[in-house]
Short mmCIF file of C-alpha atoms and ligand atoms in Angstrom, two decimals:
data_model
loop_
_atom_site.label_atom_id
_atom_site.label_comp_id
_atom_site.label_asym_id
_atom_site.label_seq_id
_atom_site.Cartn_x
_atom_site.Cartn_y
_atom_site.Cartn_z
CA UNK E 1287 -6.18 11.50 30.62
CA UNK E 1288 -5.20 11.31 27.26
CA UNK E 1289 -7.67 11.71 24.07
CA UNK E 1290 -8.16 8.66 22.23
CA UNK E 1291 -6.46 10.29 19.34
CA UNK E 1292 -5.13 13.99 17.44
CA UNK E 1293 -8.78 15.25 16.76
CA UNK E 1294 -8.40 18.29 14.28
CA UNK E 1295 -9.73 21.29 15.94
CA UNK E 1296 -12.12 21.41 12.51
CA UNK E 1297 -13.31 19.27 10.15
CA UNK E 1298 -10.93 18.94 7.20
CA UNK E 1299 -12.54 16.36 5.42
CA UNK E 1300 -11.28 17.70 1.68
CA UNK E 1301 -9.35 20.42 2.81
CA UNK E 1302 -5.58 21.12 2.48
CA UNK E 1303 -3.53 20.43 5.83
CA UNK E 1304 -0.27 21.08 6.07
CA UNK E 1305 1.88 19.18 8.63
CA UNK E 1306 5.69 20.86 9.38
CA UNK E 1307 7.75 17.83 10.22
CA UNK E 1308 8.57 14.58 8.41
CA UNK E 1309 10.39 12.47 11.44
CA UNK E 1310 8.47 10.17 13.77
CA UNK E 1311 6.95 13.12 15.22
CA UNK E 1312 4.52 13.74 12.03
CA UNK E 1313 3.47 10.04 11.90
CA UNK E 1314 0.18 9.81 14.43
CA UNK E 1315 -1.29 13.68 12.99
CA UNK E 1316 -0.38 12.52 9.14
CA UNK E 1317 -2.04 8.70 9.85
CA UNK E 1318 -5.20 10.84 12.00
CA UNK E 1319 -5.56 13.61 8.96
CA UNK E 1320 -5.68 10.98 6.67
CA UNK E 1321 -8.70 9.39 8.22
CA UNK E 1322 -10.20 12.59 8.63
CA UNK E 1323 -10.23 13.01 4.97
CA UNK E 1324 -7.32 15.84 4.76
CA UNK E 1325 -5.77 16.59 2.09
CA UNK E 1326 -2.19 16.32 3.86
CA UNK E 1327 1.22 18.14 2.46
CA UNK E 1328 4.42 17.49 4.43
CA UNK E 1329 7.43 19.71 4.80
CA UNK E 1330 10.41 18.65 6.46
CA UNK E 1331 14.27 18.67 6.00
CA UNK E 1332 14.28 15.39 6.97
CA UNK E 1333 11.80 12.84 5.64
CA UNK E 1334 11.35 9.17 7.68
CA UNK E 1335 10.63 5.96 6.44
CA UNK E 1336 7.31 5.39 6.86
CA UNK E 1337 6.29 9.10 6.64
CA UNK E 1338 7.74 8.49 2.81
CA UNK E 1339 5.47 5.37 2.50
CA UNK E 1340 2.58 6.71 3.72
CA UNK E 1341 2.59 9.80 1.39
CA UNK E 1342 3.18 7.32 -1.40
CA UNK E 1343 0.43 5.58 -0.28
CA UNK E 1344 -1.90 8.23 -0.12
CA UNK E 1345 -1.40 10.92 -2.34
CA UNK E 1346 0.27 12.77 0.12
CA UNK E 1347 2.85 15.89 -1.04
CA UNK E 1348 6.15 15.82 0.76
CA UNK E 1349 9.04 18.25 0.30
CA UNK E 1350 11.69 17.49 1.70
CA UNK E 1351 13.11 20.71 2.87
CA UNK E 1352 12.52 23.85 5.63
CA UNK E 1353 9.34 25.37 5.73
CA UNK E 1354 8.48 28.57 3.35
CA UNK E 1355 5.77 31.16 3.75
CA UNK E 1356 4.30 30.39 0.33
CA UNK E 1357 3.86 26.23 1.93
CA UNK E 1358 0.67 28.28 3.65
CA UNK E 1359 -0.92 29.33 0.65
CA UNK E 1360 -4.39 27.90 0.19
CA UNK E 1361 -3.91 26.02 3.47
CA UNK E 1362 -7.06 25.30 5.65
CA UNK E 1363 -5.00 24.17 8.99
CA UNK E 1364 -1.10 23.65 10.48
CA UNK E 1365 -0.22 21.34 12.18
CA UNK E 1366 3.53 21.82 13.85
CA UNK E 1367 5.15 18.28 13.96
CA UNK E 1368 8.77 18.02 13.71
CA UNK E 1369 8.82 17.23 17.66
CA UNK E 1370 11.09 19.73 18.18
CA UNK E 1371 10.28 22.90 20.20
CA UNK E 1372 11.95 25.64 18.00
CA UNK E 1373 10.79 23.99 14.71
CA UNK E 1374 7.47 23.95 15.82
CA UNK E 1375 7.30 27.78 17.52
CA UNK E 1376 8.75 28.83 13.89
CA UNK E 1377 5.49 27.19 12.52
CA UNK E 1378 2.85 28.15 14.92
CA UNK E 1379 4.55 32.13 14.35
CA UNK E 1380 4.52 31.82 10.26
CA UNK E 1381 0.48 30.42 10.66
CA UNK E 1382 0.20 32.89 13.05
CA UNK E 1383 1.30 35.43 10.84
CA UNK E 1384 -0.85 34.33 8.09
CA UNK E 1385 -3.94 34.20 9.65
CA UNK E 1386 -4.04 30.42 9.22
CA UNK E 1387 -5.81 27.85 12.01
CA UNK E 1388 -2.59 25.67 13.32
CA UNK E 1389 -2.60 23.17 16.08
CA UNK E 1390 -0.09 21.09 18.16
CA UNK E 1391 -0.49 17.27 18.05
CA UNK E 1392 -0.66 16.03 22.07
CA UNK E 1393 2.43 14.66 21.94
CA UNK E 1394 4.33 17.93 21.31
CA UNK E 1395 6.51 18.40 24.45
CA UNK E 1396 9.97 19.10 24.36
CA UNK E 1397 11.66 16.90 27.22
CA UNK E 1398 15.34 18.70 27.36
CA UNK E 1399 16.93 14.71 27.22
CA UNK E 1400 16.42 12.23 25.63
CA UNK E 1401 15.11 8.30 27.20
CA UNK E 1402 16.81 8.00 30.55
CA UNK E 1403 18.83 5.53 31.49
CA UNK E 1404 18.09 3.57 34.39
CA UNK E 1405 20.10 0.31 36.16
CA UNK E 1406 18.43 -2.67 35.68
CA UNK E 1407 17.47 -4.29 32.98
CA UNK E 1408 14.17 -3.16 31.00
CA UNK E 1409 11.93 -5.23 29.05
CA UNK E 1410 10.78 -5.33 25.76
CA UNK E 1411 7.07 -5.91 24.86
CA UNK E 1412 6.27 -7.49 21.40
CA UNK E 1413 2.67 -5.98 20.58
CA UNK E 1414 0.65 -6.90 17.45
CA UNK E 1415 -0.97 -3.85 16.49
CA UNK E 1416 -3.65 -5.22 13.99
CA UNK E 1417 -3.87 -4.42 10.43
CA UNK E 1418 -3.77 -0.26 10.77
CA UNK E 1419 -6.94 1.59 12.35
CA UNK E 1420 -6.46 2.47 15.79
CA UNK E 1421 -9.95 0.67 16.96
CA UNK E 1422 -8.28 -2.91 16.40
CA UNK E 1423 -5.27 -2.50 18.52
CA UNK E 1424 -6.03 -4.69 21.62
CA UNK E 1425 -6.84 -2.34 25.19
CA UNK E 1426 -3.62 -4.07 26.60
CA UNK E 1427 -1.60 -3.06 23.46
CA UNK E 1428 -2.64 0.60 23.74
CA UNK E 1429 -1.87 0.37 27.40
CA UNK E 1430 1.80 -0.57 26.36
CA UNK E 1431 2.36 2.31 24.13
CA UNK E 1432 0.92 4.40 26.60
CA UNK E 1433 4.01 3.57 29.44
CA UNK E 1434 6.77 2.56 26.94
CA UNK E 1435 10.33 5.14 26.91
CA UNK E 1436 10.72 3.61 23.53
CA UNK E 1437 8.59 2.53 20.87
CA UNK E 1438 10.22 0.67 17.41
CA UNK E 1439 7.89 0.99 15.21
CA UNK E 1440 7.29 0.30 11.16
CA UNK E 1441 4.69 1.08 8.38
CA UNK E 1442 2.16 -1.06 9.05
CA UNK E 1443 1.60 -0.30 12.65
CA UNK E 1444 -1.47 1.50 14.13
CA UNK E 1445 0.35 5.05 13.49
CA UNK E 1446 -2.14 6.85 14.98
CA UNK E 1447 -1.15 5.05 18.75
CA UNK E 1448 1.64 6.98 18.75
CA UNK E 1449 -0.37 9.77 19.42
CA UNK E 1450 -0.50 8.76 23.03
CA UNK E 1451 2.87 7.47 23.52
CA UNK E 1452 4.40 9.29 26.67
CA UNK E 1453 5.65 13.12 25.30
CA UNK E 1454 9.18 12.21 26.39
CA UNK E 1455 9.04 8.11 24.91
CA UNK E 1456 11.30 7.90 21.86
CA UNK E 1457 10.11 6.60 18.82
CA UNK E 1458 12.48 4.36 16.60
CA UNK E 1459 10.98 3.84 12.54
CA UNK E 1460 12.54 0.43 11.19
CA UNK E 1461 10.46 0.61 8.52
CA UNK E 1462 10.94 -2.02 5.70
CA UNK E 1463 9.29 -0.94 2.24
CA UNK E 1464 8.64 -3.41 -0.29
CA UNK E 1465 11.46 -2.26 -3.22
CA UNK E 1466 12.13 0.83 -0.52
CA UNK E 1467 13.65 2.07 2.99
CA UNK E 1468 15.08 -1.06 4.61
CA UNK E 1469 16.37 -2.02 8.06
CA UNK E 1470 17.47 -5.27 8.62
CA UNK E 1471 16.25 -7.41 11.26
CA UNK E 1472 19.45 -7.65 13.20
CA UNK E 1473 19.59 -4.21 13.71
CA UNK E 1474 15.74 -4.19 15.07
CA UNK E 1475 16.76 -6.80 17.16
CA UNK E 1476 19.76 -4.89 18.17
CA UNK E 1477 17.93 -1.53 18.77
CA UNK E 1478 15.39 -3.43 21.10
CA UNK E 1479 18.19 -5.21 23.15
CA UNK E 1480 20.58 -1.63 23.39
CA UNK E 1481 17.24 0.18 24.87
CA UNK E 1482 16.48 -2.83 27.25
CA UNK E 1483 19.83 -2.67 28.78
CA UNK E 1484 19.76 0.74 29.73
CA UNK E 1485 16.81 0.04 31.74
CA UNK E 1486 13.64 0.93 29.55
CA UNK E 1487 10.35 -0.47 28.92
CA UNK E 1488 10.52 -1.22 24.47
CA UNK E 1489 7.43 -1.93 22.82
CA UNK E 1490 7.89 -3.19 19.50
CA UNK E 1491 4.89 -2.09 17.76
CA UNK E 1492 3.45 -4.07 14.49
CA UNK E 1493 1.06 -4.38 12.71
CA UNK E 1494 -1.38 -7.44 12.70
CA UNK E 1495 0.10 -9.90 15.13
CA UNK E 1496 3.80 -10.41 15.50
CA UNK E 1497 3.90 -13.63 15.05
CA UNK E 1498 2.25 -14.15 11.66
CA UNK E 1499 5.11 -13.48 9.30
CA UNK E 1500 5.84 -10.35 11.73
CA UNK E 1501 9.47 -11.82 12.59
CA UNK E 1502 8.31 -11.63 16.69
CA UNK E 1503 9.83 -15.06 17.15
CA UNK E 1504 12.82 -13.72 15.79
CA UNK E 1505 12.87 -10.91 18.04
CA UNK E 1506 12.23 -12.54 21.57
CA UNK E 1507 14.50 -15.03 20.92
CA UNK E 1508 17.13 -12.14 20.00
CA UNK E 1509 16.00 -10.67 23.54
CA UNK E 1510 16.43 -14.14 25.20
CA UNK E 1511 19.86 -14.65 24.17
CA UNK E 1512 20.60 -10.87 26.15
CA UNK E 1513 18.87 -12.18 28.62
CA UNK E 1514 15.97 -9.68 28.67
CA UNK E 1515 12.31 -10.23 29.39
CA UNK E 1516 9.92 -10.14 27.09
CA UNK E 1517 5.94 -10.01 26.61
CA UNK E 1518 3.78 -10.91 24.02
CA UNK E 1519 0.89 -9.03 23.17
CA UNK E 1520 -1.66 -10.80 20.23
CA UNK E 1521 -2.64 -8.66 17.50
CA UNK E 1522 -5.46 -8.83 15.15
CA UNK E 1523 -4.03 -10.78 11.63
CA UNK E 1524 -4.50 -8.70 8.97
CA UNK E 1525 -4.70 -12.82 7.75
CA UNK E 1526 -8.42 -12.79 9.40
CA UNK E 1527 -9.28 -9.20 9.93
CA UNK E 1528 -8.48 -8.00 6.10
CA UNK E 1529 -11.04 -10.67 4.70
CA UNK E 1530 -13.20 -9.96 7.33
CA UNK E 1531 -13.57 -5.71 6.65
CA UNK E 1532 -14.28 -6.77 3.19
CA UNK E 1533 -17.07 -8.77 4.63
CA UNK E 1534 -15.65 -12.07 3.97
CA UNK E 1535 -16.21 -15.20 6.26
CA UNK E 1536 -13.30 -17.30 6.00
CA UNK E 1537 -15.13 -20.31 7.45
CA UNK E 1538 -18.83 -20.80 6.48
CA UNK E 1539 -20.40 -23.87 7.11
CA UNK E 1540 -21.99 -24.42 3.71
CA UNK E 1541 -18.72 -23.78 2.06
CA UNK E 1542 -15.64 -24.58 4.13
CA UNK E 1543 -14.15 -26.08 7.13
CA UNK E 1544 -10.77 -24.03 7.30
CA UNK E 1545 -8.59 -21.84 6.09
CA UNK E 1546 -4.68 -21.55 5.25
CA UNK E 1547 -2.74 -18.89 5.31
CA UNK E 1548 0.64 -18.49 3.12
CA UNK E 1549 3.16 -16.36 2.14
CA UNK E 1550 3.49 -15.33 -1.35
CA UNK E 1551 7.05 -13.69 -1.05
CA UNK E 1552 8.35 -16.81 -2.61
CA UNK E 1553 6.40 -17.86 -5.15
CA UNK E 1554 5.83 -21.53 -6.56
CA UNK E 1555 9.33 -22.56 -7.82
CA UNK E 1556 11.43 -20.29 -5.80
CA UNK E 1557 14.60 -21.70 -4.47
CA UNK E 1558 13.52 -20.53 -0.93
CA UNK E 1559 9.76 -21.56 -0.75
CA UNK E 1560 8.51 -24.22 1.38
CA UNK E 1561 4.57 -23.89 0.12
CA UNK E 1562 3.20 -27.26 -1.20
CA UNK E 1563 1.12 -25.29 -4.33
CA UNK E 1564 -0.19 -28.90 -5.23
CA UNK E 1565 -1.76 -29.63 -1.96
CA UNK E 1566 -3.48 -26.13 -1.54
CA UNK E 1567 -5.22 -26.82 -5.19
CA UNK E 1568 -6.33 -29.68 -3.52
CA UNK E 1569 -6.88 -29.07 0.11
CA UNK E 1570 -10.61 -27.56 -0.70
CA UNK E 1571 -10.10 -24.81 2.20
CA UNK E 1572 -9.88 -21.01 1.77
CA UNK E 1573 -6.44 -19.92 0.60
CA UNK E 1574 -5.23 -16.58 2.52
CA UNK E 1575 -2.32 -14.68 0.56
CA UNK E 1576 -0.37 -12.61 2.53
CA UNK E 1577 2.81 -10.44 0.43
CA UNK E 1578 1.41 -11.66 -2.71
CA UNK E 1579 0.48 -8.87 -4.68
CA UNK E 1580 4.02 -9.10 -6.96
CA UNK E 1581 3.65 -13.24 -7.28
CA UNK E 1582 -0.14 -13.53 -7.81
CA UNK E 1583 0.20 -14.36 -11.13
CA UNK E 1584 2.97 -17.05 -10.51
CA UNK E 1585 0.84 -18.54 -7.27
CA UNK E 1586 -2.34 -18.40 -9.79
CA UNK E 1587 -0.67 -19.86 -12.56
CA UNK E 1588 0.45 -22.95 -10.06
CA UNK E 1589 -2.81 -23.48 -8.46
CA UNK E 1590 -4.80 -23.54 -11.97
CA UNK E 1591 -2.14 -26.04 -13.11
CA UNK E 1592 -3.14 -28.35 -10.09
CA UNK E 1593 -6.59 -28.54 -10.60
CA UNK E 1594 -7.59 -25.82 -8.97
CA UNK E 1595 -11.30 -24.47 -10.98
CA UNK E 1596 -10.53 -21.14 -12.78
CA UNK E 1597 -13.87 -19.91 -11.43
CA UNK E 1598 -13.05 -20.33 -8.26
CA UNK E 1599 -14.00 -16.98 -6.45
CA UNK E 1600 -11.01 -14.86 -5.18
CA UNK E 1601 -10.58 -11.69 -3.68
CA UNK E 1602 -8.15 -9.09 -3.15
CA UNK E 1603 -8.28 -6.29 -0.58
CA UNK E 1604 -5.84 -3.56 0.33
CA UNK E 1605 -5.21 -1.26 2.83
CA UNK E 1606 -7.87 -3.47 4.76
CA UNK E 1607 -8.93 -1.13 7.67
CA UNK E 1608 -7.13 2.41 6.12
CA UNK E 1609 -8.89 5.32 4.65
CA UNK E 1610 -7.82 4.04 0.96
CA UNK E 1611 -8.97 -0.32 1.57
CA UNK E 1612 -9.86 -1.35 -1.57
CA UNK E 1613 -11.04 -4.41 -2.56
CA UNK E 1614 -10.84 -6.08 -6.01
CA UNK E 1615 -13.74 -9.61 -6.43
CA UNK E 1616 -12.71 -11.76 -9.41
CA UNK E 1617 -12.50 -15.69 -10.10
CA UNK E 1618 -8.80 -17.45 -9.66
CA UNK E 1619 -8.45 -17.18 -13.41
CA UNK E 1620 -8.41 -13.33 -13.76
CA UNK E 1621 -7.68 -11.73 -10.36
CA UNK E 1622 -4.37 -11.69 -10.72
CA UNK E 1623 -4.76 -9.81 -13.83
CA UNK E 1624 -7.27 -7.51 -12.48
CA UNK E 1625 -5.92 -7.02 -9.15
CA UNK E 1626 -2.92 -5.13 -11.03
CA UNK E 1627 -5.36 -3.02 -13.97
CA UNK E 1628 -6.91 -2.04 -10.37
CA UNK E 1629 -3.53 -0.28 -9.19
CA UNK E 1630 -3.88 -2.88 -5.89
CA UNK E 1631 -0.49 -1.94 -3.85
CA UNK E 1632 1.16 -3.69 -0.56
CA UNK E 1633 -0.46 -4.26 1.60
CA UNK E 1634 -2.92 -6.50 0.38
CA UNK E 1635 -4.16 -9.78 1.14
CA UNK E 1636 -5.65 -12.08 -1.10
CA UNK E 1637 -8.44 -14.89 -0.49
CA UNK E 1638 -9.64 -17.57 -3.17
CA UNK E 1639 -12.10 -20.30 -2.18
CA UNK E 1640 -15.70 -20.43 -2.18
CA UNK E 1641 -16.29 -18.02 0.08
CA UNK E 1642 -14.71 -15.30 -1.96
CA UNK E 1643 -17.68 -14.98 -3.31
CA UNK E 1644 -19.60 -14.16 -0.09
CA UNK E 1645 -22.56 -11.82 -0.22
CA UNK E 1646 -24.21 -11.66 3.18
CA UNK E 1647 -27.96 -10.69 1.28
C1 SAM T 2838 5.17 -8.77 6.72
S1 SAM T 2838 3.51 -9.25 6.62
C2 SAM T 2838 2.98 -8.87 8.24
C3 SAM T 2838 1.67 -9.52 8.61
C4 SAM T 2838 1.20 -9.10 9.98
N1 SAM T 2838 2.08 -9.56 11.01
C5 SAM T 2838 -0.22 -9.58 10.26
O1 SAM T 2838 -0.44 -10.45 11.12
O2 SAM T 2838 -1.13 -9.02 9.65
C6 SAM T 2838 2.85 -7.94 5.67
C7 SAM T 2838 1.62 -8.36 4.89
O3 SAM T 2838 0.49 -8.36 5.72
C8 SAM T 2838 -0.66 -8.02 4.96
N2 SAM T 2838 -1.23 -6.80 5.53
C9 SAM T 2838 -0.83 -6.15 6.61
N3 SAM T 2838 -1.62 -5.10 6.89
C10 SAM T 2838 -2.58 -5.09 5.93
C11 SAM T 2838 -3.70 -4.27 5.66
N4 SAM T 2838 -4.01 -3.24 6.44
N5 SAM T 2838 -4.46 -4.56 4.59
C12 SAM T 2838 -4.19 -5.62 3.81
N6 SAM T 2838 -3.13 -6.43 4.01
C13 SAM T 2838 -2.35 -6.18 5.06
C14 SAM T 2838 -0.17 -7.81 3.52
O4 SAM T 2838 -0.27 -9.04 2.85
C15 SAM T 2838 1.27 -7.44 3.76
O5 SAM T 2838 2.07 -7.66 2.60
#
């Protein structure tokens, strides 16, 4: 039975890790080290997605070449991850010769091909990961990732899953970075139809629930057309769950009978938004951001100019569930301003309404 996750064989809480590997392999030990409270360097020739991201996000060193001896120096633990068996032996030897700790993630088994192809048709399974930490990925969700060949997964995703993926289930990053790495939607959708037609079980793993600005729609209807089954598993909304790990009702019966949640990719006057700014000033529920850290000050601006009180209390949190969440209390009037003196990066969600201002004592 598998651990519930890559447990360091120590505890490296401030202590310098270094993980050999930068593909898909490296994501579940970098994601686990980082919770531990590692301080994580990656070396890899080849550098994914998402591993970029998170080491941007987390003041994680990457070099993006082979391993050297003098990578070892000061290091407290190794941690072979390039998911490939000679790559990794070459590591475990140089630690070996050093005298320093290393360990294997689970995962590291070197099946000799790659997913088999079987007849039939597979199916794809859309599952919402929630907003990061492994603990709010639903049981049935983890189940998934445990029996999928194939796994397409992207930044925001509960990395550390992948941990218990099957040793021989491929993993597929289709990470899309804010201003960064980018694959387009039609090519997710037409990586999870080309593995479902060669007979294997896809999970498309998120993060938060697919079908709150997670494109899942999108995607099963991609699936539909190719005549493929498909299942959809609920996530946890970073929409809800973000407020709520920075101990924010949404709701609260002396303050507010609902919530809305909104994009801020396109902010107020934007050729492509749909958002009625003027009836959110005015709706008098709690306003849920979502991809607004770059247009808070437009989406501010907006709902000031409607009416909207500039003490109104508003919050922003980051990384909501992550080693690094952050969260940032102002009043409408100034968080934009000092969400961004605060250094708050995607992902972040912010909430303005009366409840912002929530103090459970
Ligand atoms: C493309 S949307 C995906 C939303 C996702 N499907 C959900 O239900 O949470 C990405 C946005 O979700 C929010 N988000 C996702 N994970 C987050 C987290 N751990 N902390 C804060 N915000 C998060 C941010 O607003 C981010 O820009």
């Amino acid at each position: 039975m598998p651990s519930t996750s890559f447990a360091p064989p120590l505890d490296v809480a401030g202590h310098r890790v270094l993980v050999c590997g930068g593909g898909t392999a490296a994501l579940a030990p970098i994601r686990v080290l980082l919770a531990a409270g590692a301080e994580v360097t990656v070396v890899g020739p080849e550098i994914s997605p998402t591993v970029a991201d998170l080491a941007a996000r987390n003041r994680v060193r990457v070099h993006a070449r082979s391993l050297l001896p003098g990578d070892l120096d000061g290091v407290a633990l190794v941690v072979p991850a390039a998911g490939e068996a000679v790559a990794d032996e070459q590591a475990l030897q140089l630690a070996r010769a050093r005298g320093v700790l290393a360990t294997l993630p689970r995962r590291a088994a070197y099946p000799a091909a790659g997913p088999e192809t079987r007849s039939g048709t597979g199916e794809v399974i859309l599952v919402g990961g929630g907003p990061g930490d492994l603990s709010l990925l639903t049981l049935g969700g983890l189940d998934a990732v445990r029996r999928a060949d194939v796994i397409v997964t992207d930044r925001l995703a509960p990395l550390a899953a992948l941990e218990q993926a099957r040793p021989d289930a491929v993993i597929v990053d289709v990470a899309k970075i804010p201003r960064g790495a980018y694959t387009s939607q039609q090519r997710i959708n037409a990586i999870l139809v080309e593995h479902a037609q060669s007979g294997r079980t896809v999970v498309r793993l998120k993060g938060g629930d697919s079908f709150v600005f997670g494109r899942g729609g999108e995607e099963w209807q991609a699936c539909a057309a190719a005549g493929i089954p498909v299942t959809v598993l609920p996530g946890v909304s970073s929409a809800t769950a973000a407020p709520a790990l920075a101990g924010i009702p949404l709701t609260h019966r002396n303050h507010t009978q609902g919530f809305t949640v909104v994009s801020g990719h396109a902010p107020p006057g934007d050729a492509g938004g749909t958002v009625d700014w003027a009836a959110l000033a005015r709706a008098n529920t709690t306003l849920v951001i979502l991809m607004g850290v770059a247009t808070l000050p437009a989406i501010t601006a907006e709902l000031l100019r409607h009416g909207m009180l500039a003490d109104t209390p508003a919050l922003t949190v980051a990384d909501a569930g992550l080693p690094g969440q952050f969260t940032v209390r102002a009043t409408l009037a100034d968080i934009a301003v000092r969400s961004h003196a605060e250094g708050i990066k995607p992902p972040a969600v912010t909430v303005i309404g009366a409840v912002a201002g929530f103090r459970p004592g």
